[in-house]
Amino acid sequence: MKTQKNIILDSINYLKNFVPTHKEFNTYKHIGRAVSNPLNVSYISQGKINGIKENTGVTIGNIPTKEQRLKYFTQTSINKLLKKLFVINTTEESKKLETISQEVDDFLKSSLDYEFKIFNDIPSFYAKEKENYNGSCMAGKNKLCFGIYDKINQSKKVKVKMAAFVSGDEILARALIWSETTKVDKICENSGDILETITNKKYYLDRIYINNKLQNVCFSEMQYKLFKAVRQAYKIEALPCYNKSHIESYILNKYQHTNTEKFKFLCDRATPPFIVSLDFDEVMNLNAWPYLDTFRYLDDNGYLSHDESDASIIFDQTDGDYTEAGKCCDNCGAHIDRDDEIWSELDEETLCSDCAIYIDERGEYCNESNAVYNDYSGSYHYCHDLDR
């Protein structure tokens, strides 16, 4: 079997049969897979090897060490390297180079070695990410944007971590894994004593983001593999997952000609089976907030969930801000900003300023349709008071 390094070099040598080489072709040494980003290749020039030897006394031998490749080598894409090595004169030569480039690129993607890791420090993880590498709008944002995750991890029941596939310094796939721990006491019916305390755990795997370089090669496969790795790591029988439909489709397509029962998809829902209890004021006193895929709705009681029905705050902005949910007027249907809502205790309705009439004798608001104007006093009465 060819080694990864030989496949890259063999492809370059094969291309020499069709495309003329650059005059500096032979000065590119030790071409191989990059250490820090295995989706790229790396190399070092003969001139740089000589300079390192002369200035530092370090010798780059026939088999450079991992440390040398990290410190001295130039990292780039296979396409950019081929364009340095070869001189394109015709359309056919360009097509041939692009074909070889794609083949090597596909090989690098399909033969990745990576580790499954769990990260506890969510703010640091996001802040250290490169921007725009996986479709996530929050990658590489200021650490201050992610303080809400620290608040969540300080809560009694719910914790959140980051699950990821890592290769070198490159994040190939990642998703937030949420967990809720509850304890239930089993009580003796006769004595009322606690017989035992049972600990229950629920999990939710949030949206899975895949490195852009893998999008067209193994996107769904990587989603499924991360889902599977999380299930195995936490020993979860059924794991709710944001990407339930994507993963389910991948399994059905992959095993469509076999008995799919034995590949039972253990994901019972796409939404989380719990909510997060926070202190509303503490959350709103943070300096900034992240865009949240699932747990984005915060109500006045501090409950963070995927349900928008009672939300007063929505974490759907990417600039560190948030959206005030507001409501619609129960009378005219117009949208009302949260600060402008008027609650009518008399009619049990949320009203806008145009539809709410203040009843002086009651000290309360009512729906305009239930207000009767008194020409003599210049004030309003509540219509149901007049019926008495």
XYZ file of C-alpha atoms in Angstrom:
388
model
C 0.000 0.000 0.000
C 1.286 3.472 -0.852
C 1.941 5.838 2.003
C 0.145 9.161 2.163
C 3.381 10.979 1.305
C 4.033 8.764 -1.731
C 0.538 9.313 -3.097
C 1.081 13.065 -3.067
C 4.541 12.781 -4.651
C 3.407 10.131 -7.141
C 0.627 12.453 -8.284
C 3.124 15.289 -8.771
C 5.501 13.046 -10.708
C 2.620 11.767 -12.837
C 1.635 15.343 -13.719
C 5.171 15.917 -15.063
C 4.234 13.699 -18.027
C 1.628 16.248 -19.175
C 2.615 19.688 -17.865
C 6.023 21.421 -18.011
C 7.691 22.033 -14.655
C 8.799 25.361 -13.249
C 12.537 26.089 -13.251
C 12.489 25.959 -9.425
C 10.696 22.580 -9.379
C 13.614 20.655 -7.874
C 14.107 23.138 -5.040
C 10.818 22.100 -3.372
C 11.741 19.448 -0.808
C 9.963 17.043 1.555
C 6.498 17.575 0.103
C 3.874 15.829 2.208
C 0.774 16.187 4.280
C 0.806 19.227 6.584
C 1.063 18.468 10.286
C -1.002 21.353 11.676
C -3.713 21.114 8.999
C -3.903 17.623 7.468
C -6.257 18.918 4.750
C -3.278 20.812 3.295
C 0.224 19.929 2.134
C 3.542 21.377 3.260
C 7.039 21.764 1.839
C 10.356 23.505 2.387
C 12.681 25.023 -0.206
C 16.315 24.006 -0.562
C 17.274 27.629 -0.014
C 15.473 27.695 3.316
C 17.116 24.417 4.359
C 20.529 25.941 3.640
C 19.642 29.160 5.466
C 18.445 27.307 8.569
C 21.665 25.284 8.645
C 23.832 28.383 8.229
C 22.018 30.606 10.733
C 20.884 28.172 13.422
C 22.994 25.051 12.933
C 19.818 22.952 12.580
C 20.006 20.274 9.899
C 16.853 19.265 8.026
C 17.648 15.625 7.205
C 16.058 13.120 4.846
C 13.208 12.560 7.298
C 12.257 15.889 8.928
C 10.841 15.676 12.439
C 7.280 16.698 13.269
C 8.651 19.700 15.154
C 10.693 20.791 12.122
C 7.683 20.475 9.818
C 5.647 22.624 12.197
C 8.337 25.264 12.680
C 10.018 25.633 9.291
C 7.731 24.263 6.588
C 5.315 26.235 4.437
C 1.703 25.035 4.523
C -0.611 25.478 1.529
C -3.331 23.794 -0.521
C -2.343 21.173 -3.079
C -3.743 23.383 -5.848
C -1.556 26.346 -4.917
C 1.500 24.106 -4.632
C 0.940 22.565 -8.072
C 0.699 26.046 -9.594
C 4.108 26.826 -8.087
C 5.626 23.603 -9.401
C 4.254 23.703 -12.959
C 3.901 26.181 -15.805
C 0.501 26.223 -17.506
C 0.521 27.080 -21.194
C -2.642 25.500 -22.577
C -6.212 24.796 -21.561
C -5.540 21.060 -21.601
C -2.613 21.473 -19.227
C -4.804 23.560 -16.912
C -7.522 20.889 -16.929
C -4.970 18.163 -16.175
C -3.530 20.105 -13.248
C -6.999 20.752 -11.825
C -7.884 17.053 -12.147
C -4.775 15.934 -10.269
C -5.317 18.675 -7.704
C -8.861 17.454 -7.052
C -7.757 13.818 -6.774
C -5.081 14.648 -4.184
C -7.496 16.927 -2.338
C -10.095 14.136 -2.198
C -7.446 11.753 -0.915
C -6.414 14.139 1.860
C -10.041 14.466 2.946
C -10.857 10.750 2.775
C -7.777 9.550 4.663
C -7.891 11.824 7.668
C -6.741 10.732 11.090
C -8.577 12.553 13.848
C -9.398 12.405 17.540
C -12.701 12.775 19.338
C -12.394 15.399 22.059
C -14.657 17.085 24.590
C -13.948 20.738 25.484
C -15.249 22.244 28.726
C -14.331 25.885 28.135
C -16.874 26.953 25.499
C -15.940 30.680 25.331
C -12.254 29.892 24.739
C -13.105 27.268 22.128
C -15.180 29.682 20.044
C -12.707 32.558 20.425
C -9.795 30.430 19.187
C -11.628 29.224 16.070
C -10.793 30.592 12.644
C -13.530 32.712 11.103
C -15.660 31.373 8.246
C -14.176 27.877 8.233
C -17.285 25.824 8.924
C -20.358 27.939 8.290
C -20.710 28.991 11.936
C -21.401 32.699 12.335
C -19.857 32.682 15.833
C -16.473 31.110 15.019
C -13.633 33.410 16.037
C -15.845 35.958 17.819
C -14.692 37.836 20.904
C -14.692 35.706 24.044
C -17.026 38.191 25.759
C -19.836 37.061 23.449
C -19.978 33.649 25.098
C -20.425 34.471 28.782
C -23.881 32.894 28.769
C -22.240 29.455 28.504
C -20.430 30.069 31.794
C -23.772 31.012 33.362
C -25.309 27.799 32.021
C -22.490 25.682 33.429
C -22.972 27.352 36.814
C -26.615 26.253 36.874
C -27.641 23.336 39.065
C -28.996 20.942 36.469
C -27.798 21.751 32.954
C -24.248 21.677 31.580
C -22.935 22.279 28.076
C -19.675 21.185 26.449
C -18.219 21.089 22.944
C -17.758 17.745 21.194
C -15.356 17.794 18.260
C -13.262 15.815 15.796
C -9.743 17.281 15.810
C -6.870 16.618 13.386
C -3.701 18.498 14.225
C -4.829 22.074 14.822
C -7.837 21.681 12.544
C -11.421 21.239 13.754
C -13.171 18.887 11.318
C -16.566 18.723 13.017
C -18.048 20.090 16.228
C -21.315 20.459 18.105
C -22.505 21.528 21.531
C -23.565 18.637 23.753
C -26.107 19.655 26.421
C -26.969 17.542 29.462
C -29.491 17.766 32.270
C -29.053 15.909 35.546
C -32.025 15.400 37.867
C -32.286 13.440 41.080
C -35.426 11.704 42.327
C -35.815 10.266 45.807
C -37.508 6.884 46.118
C -39.657 7.058 49.260
C -40.769 4.155 51.429
C -44.585 4.107 51.516
C -44.693 2.925 55.132
C -41.993 4.960 56.889
C -41.591 7.874 54.511
C -37.821 7.344 54.569
C -35.705 7.844 51.474
C -34.775 4.388 50.195
C -32.499 5.605 47.418
C -31.814 8.606 45.221
C -32.036 7.907 41.493
C -29.992 10.096 39.129
C -31.437 10.652 35.660
C -29.567 12.237 32.768
C -30.898 13.623 29.503
C -28.797 14.802 26.571
C -29.149 16.915 23.460
C -26.687 17.216 20.566
C -26.972 20.656 19.016
C -26.291 21.634 15.402
C -23.264 19.866 13.928
C -20.885 22.111 11.983
C -18.497 20.570 9.436
C -15.232 22.033 8.128
C -15.828 23.740 4.763
C -13.185 21.576 3.091
C -15.277 18.498 3.859
C -18.636 19.949 2.813
C -18.801 18.286 -0.609
C -16.982 15.098 0.298
C -18.294 13.636 3.538
C -20.599 16.204 5.140
C -23.396 13.845 6.215
C -20.945 11.084 7.049
C -19.037 13.333 9.465
C -22.303 14.441 11.069
C -23.266 10.826 11.630
C -19.804 9.903 12.959
C -19.837 12.740 15.492
C -23.369 11.791 16.560
C -22.211 8.191 16.986
C -19.061 9.201 18.882
C -21.082 11.277 21.362
C -23.539 8.424 21.923
C -20.679 6.027 22.619
C -18.727 8.437 24.834
C -21.715 9.183 27.066
C -23.298 5.731 26.715
C -26.579 7.219 25.479
C -29.200 4.895 24.055
C -31.342 7.517 22.314
C -29.755 10.899 21.628
C -31.956 13.793 20.467
C -30.114 15.757 17.790
C -30.608 19.015 15.888
C -29.480 17.268 12.667
C -31.797 14.288 13.074
C -33.165 14.430 9.515
C -29.710 14.739 7.883
C -28.268 11.807 9.806
C -31.355 9.689 9.283
C -31.188 10.288 5.511
C -27.494 9.373 5.473
C -28.150 6.045 7.192
C -31.081 5.178 4.944
C -29.080 6.008 1.805
C -26.002 4.127 2.968
C -27.833 0.966 3.947
C -30.736 1.037 1.513
C -29.892 -2.377 0.058
C -29.615 -4.127 3.419
C -31.793 -4.775 6.413
C -32.095 -1.311 7.940
C -33.531 -2.650 11.214
C -30.097 -3.605 12.462
C -28.939 -0.057 11.769
C -31.700 1.383 13.903
C -31.341 5.130 14.182
C -31.310 5.914 17.869
C -32.474 9.517 17.758
C -36.009 10.042 18.978
C -36.391 13.787 18.362
C -34.753 16.893 16.865
C -35.565 19.204 19.775
C -34.168 19.159 23.330
C -36.110 17.280 26.045
C -35.389 19.904 28.720
C -34.993 23.635 29.324
C -32.308 25.668 31.115
C -33.109 27.649 34.260
C -31.068 30.852 34.586
C -31.234 34.160 36.433
C -32.785 36.578 33.915
C -31.027 39.658 35.304
C -27.622 37.947 35.385
C -27.964 36.946 31.736
C -29.073 40.406 30.637
C -26.209 42.035 32.571
C -23.626 40.255 30.404
C -21.555 42.406 28.046
C -22.568 40.508 24.895
C -24.468 37.422 23.767
C -23.978 34.752 21.081
C -26.214 33.560 18.288
C -27.785 30.342 19.575
C -29.083 27.640 17.259
C -31.514 25.887 19.606
C -31.700 27.289 23.151
C -32.298 30.808 21.866
C -35.510 31.885 23.602
C -35.338 33.422 27.087
C -38.496 34.297 29.014
C -38.932 36.723 31.908
C -38.562 33.902 34.432
C -35.084 33.068 33.120
C -36.044 29.887 31.287
C -33.931 29.319 28.178
C -35.467 26.936 25.647
C -36.258 26.178 21.991
C -39.882 27.275 22.484
C -40.623 30.833 21.398
C -44.158 31.049 22.816
C -43.299 32.879 26.059
C -39.984 34.399 24.969
C -39.101 37.980 25.777
C -35.512 37.770 24.475
C -34.229 35.985 21.355
C -30.522 35.271 20.910
C -30.484 35.429 17.112
C -27.899 38.145 16.452
C -24.267 37.648 15.410
C -22.898 41.005 16.578
C -23.185 40.372 20.329
C -26.686 41.821 20.590
C -30.138 40.206 20.952
C -33.702 40.724 19.746
C -36.563 41.727 22.027
C -39.341 39.298 21.226
C -42.342 41.544 21.839
C -45.906 40.414 21.149
C -48.843 41.192 18.916
C -51.747 43.324 20.067
C -54.710 41.107 20.905
C -57.042 43.729 19.461
C -55.509 44.933 16.161
C -52.754 42.347 15.651
C -49.939 44.910 15.345
C -46.458 43.952 16.595
C -45.541 45.582 19.922
C -42.036 46.107 21.243
C -41.569 44.592 24.674
C -41.242 47.986 26.380
C -44.493 49.217 24.789
C -46.744 46.319 25.779
C -49.819 47.257 27.843
C -51.447 44.498 29.844
C -55.164 44.865 30.493
C -56.117 43.049 33.647
C -59.773 43.895 32.945
C -59.839 42.168 29.550
C -56.847 39.856 30.098
C -55.270 41.044 26.859
C -51.957 42.457 25.671
C -52.657 45.747 23.893
C -50.769 48.371 21.920
C -50.957 52.047 22.876
C -53.547 52.710 20.149
C -55.928 50.044 21.430
C -55.535 50.552 25.192
C -57.697 53.094 27.014
C -56.922 54.129 30.581
C -59.905 54.012 32.962
C -59.276 56.639 35.646
C -61.799 55.351 38.155
C -60.331 51.888 37.854
C -56.676 52.857 37.554
C -56.404 50.249 34.837
C -56.349 49.851 31.063
C -59.015 48.184 28.961
C -59.599 47.347 25.304
C -60.810 50.447 23.407
C -63.905 48.504 22.323
C -64.884 48.214 25.995
C -64.304 51.899 26.834
C -67.176 54.421 26.936
C -66.318 58.119 26.739
C -68.067 60.515 29.132
C -68.592 63.862 27.391
C -69.355 65.578 30.675
C -66.276 64.471 32.653
C -63.966 63.987 29.671
C -62.931 60.549 30.967
C -63.593 56.916 30.069
C -65.655 54.275 31.838
C -65.345 50.523 31.553
C -68.478 49.396 29.691
C -69.177 46.425 31.974
C -69.256 48.735 34.986
C -72.132 50.625 33.353
C -74.158 47.437 32.929
C -74.439 46.900 36.651
